[in-house]
Amino acid sequence: MAMAKQGFSQMAVSACIGGPCLNMLLGVGLASTLYILQAGKNIHMKLNGSLIISSAFLMFALCSHIVVVPLMGFKVRKWYGVYLFGLYVVFMIVALLNVTGVMSLG
């Protein structure tokens, strides 16, 4: 927020995407690598509905961001923020329906 207020809006948008991405890649990647090296065995993950929903919405949001932002000349407009907020609301509703058992994925 501070970067955007100082007029560095492009840097603020980059930080919003790059920061969490770096945290996930380093945090999960480094921890997984250390575990595999110490334990000497692979990590097995169970695929469940919450993971599928989260991954699908994340991929959809990132792909739309990769397509739409360059088309707008790298200037994020208000309507795009409303779109992303709406996408988040839809994600929360679908995730809550899955967790409560109303809708089941996997």
C-alpha atoms as a printed R data frame, in Angstrom:
    type eleno elety resid chain resno       x       y       z
1   ATOM     1    CA   MET     A     1   0.000   0.000   0.000
2   ATOM     2    CA   ALA     A     2   2.824   2.375   0.813
3   ATOM     3    CA   MET     A     3   4.401   1.871  -2.614
4   ATOM     4    CA   ALA     A     4   1.118   2.633  -4.374
5   ATOM     5    CA   LYS     A     5   0.617   5.809  -2.343
6   ATOM     6    CA   GLN     A     6   4.109   6.971  -3.321
7   ATOM     7    CA   GLY     A     7   3.252   6.574  -7.007
8   ATOM     8    CA   PHE     A     8   4.882   3.204  -7.606
9   ATOM     9    CA   SER     A     9   1.720   1.346  -8.578
10  ATOM    10    CA   GLN     A    10   3.461  -1.130 -10.882
11  ATOM    11    CA   MET     A    11   5.891  -2.074  -8.144
12  ATOM    12    CA   ALA     A    12   2.983  -2.517  -5.719
13  ATOM    13    CA   VAL     A    13   1.174  -4.875  -8.106
14  ATOM    14    CA   SER     A    14   4.371  -6.842  -8.695
15  ATOM    15    CA   ALA     A    15   4.930  -7.166  -4.959
16  ATOM    16    CA   CYS     A    16   1.375  -8.434  -4.457
17  ATOM    17    CA   ILE     A    17   2.059 -11.330  -6.803
18  ATOM    18    CA   GLY     A    18   5.790 -11.869  -6.352
19  ATOM    19    CA   GLY     A    19   5.910 -11.769  -2.551
20  ATOM    20    CA   PRO     A    20   3.459 -14.627  -1.854
21  ATOM    21    CA   CYS     A    21   4.843 -16.608  -4.790
22  ATOM    22    CA   LEU     A    22   8.386 -16.343  -3.437
23  ATOM    23    CA   ASN     A    23   7.200 -17.270   0.062
24  ATOM    24    CA   MET     A    24   5.430 -20.376  -1.218
25  ATOM    25    CA   LEU     A    25   8.281 -21.483  -3.463
26  ATOM    26    CA   LEU     A    26  10.954 -21.001  -0.819
27  ATOM    27    CA   GLY     A    27   8.877 -22.057   2.184
28  ATOM    28    CA   VAL     A    28   7.337 -25.204   0.752
29  ATOM    29    CA   GLY     A    29  10.237 -26.001  -1.565
30  ATOM    30    CA   LEU     A    30  12.976 -25.654   1.012
31  ATOM    31    CA   ALA     A    31  11.038 -27.498   3.728
32  ATOM    32    CA   SER     A    32  10.156 -30.326   1.335
33  ATOM    33    CA   THR     A    33  13.723 -30.622   0.085
34  ATOM    34    CA   LEU     A    34  15.100 -30.776   3.621
35  ATOM    35    CA   TYR     A    35  12.532 -33.409   4.607
36  ATOM    36    CA   ILE     A    36  13.345 -35.581   1.594
37  ATOM    37    CA   LEU     A    37  17.083 -35.291   2.269
38  ATOM    38    CA   GLN     A    38  16.708 -36.132   5.978
39  ATOM    39    CA   ALA     A    39  14.021 -38.833   5.771
40  ATOM    40    CA   GLY     A    40  15.186 -40.318   2.486
41  ATOM    41    CA   LYS     A    41  11.628 -40.834   1.227
42  ATOM    42    CA   ASN     A    42   9.107 -39.002  -0.922
43  ATOM    43    CA   ILE     A    43   6.270 -36.840   0.337
44  ATOM    44    CA   HIS     A    44   2.811 -38.152  -0.499
45  ATOM    45    CA   MET     A    45  -0.033 -35.642  -0.548
46  ATOM    46    CA   LYS     A    46  -3.698 -36.565  -0.556
47  ATOM    47    CA   LEU     A    47  -5.751 -34.612  -3.057
48  ATOM    48    CA   ASN     A    48  -8.987 -33.348  -1.494
49  ATOM    49    CA   GLY     A    49 -11.793 -31.000  -2.505
50  ATOM    50    CA   SER     A    50 -10.384 -27.971  -0.710
51  ATOM    51    CA   LEU     A    51  -7.039 -28.324  -2.452
52  ATOM    52    CA   ILE     A    52  -8.709 -28.708  -5.845
53  ATOM    53    CA   ILE     A    53 -10.911 -25.634  -5.300
54  ATOM    54    CA   SER     A    54  -8.046 -23.490  -4.030
55  ATOM    55    CA   SER     A    55  -5.750 -24.502  -6.864
56  ATOM    56    CA   ALA     A    56  -8.405 -23.975  -9.536
57  ATOM    57    CA   PHE     A    57  -9.345 -20.494  -8.341
58  ATOM    58    CA   LEU     A    58  -5.697 -19.510  -7.906
59  ATOM    59    CA   MET     A    59  -4.817 -20.652 -11.422
60  ATOM    60    CA   PHE     A    60  -7.868 -18.897 -12.869
61  ATOM    61    CA   ALA     A    61  -7.020 -15.629 -11.093
62  ATOM    62    CA   LEU     A    62  -3.352 -15.754 -12.107
63  ATOM    63    CA   CYS     A    63  -4.125 -16.627 -15.731
64  ATOM    64    CA   SER     A    64  -6.682 -13.826 -15.961
65  ATOM    65    CA   HIS     A    65  -4.115 -11.477 -14.441
66  ATOM    66    CA   ILE     A    66  -1.463 -12.521 -16.973
67  ATOM    67    CA   VAL     A    67  -3.884 -11.887 -19.854
68  ATOM    68    CA   VAL     A    68  -5.856  -8.825 -18.697
69  ATOM    69    CA   VAL     A    69  -3.142  -6.609 -17.178
70  ATOM    70    CA   PRO     A    70  -1.009  -6.429 -20.361
71  ATOM    71    CA   LEU     A    71  -4.163  -5.762 -22.405
72  ATOM    72    CA   MET     A    72  -4.867  -2.771 -20.135
73  ATOM    73    CA   GLY     A    73  -1.381  -1.385 -20.752
74  ATOM    74    CA   PHE     A    74  -0.173  -2.463 -17.275
75  ATOM    75    CA   LYS     A    75  -2.515   0.032 -15.636
76  ATOM    76    CA   VAL     A    76  -4.909  -1.711 -13.269
77  ATOM    77    CA   ARG     A    77  -8.351  -0.174 -13.476
78  ATOM    78    CA   LYS     A    78 -11.058  -0.077 -10.836
79  ATOM    79    CA   TRP     A    79 -13.264  -2.578 -12.667
80  ATOM    80    CA   TYR     A    80 -10.479  -5.155 -12.529
81  ATOM    81    CA   GLY     A    81 -10.230  -4.763  -8.764
82  ATOM    82    CA   VAL     A    82 -13.995  -5.278  -8.514
83  ATOM    83    CA   TYR     A    83 -13.665  -8.368 -10.734
84  ATOM    84    CA   LEU     A    84 -10.925  -9.835  -8.511
85  ATOM    85    CA   PHE     A    85 -12.930  -9.081  -5.373
86  ATOM    86    CA   GLY     A    86 -15.951 -10.776  -6.945
87  ATOM    87    CA   LEU     A    87 -13.822 -13.780  -7.847
88  ATOM    88    CA   TYR     A    88 -12.659 -13.957  -4.220
89  ATOM    89    CA   VAL     A    89 -16.256 -13.849  -2.972
90  ATOM    90    CA   VAL     A    90 -17.201 -16.687  -5.344
91  ATOM    91    CA   PHE     A    91 -14.161 -18.657  -4.148
92  ATOM    92    CA   MET     A    92 -15.163 -18.181  -0.507
93  ATOM    93    CA   ILE     A    93 -18.729 -19.313  -1.192
94  ATOM    94    CA   VAL     A    94 -17.591 -22.418  -3.089
95  ATOM    95    CA   ALA     A    95 -14.983 -23.238  -0.420
96  ATOM    96    CA   LEU     A    96 -17.533 -22.855   2.392
97  ATOM    97    CA   LEU     A    97 -20.066 -25.020   0.544
98  ATOM    98    CA   ASN     A    98 -17.373 -27.667   0.143
99  ATOM    99    CA   VAL     A    99 -16.251 -27.546   3.776
100 ATOM   100    CA   THR     A   100 -19.808 -27.700   5.142
101 ATOM   101    CA   GLY     A   101 -20.620 -30.677   2.917
102 ATOM   102    CA   VAL     A   102 -23.324 -28.944   0.863
103 ATOM   103    CA   MET     A   103 -21.176 -29.432  -2.241
104 ATOM   104    CA   SER     A   104 -18.597 -32.183  -2.416
105 ATOM   105    CA   LEU     A   105 -15.469 -32.383  -4.550
106 ATOM   106    CA   GLY     A   106 -13.435 -35.476  -3.860
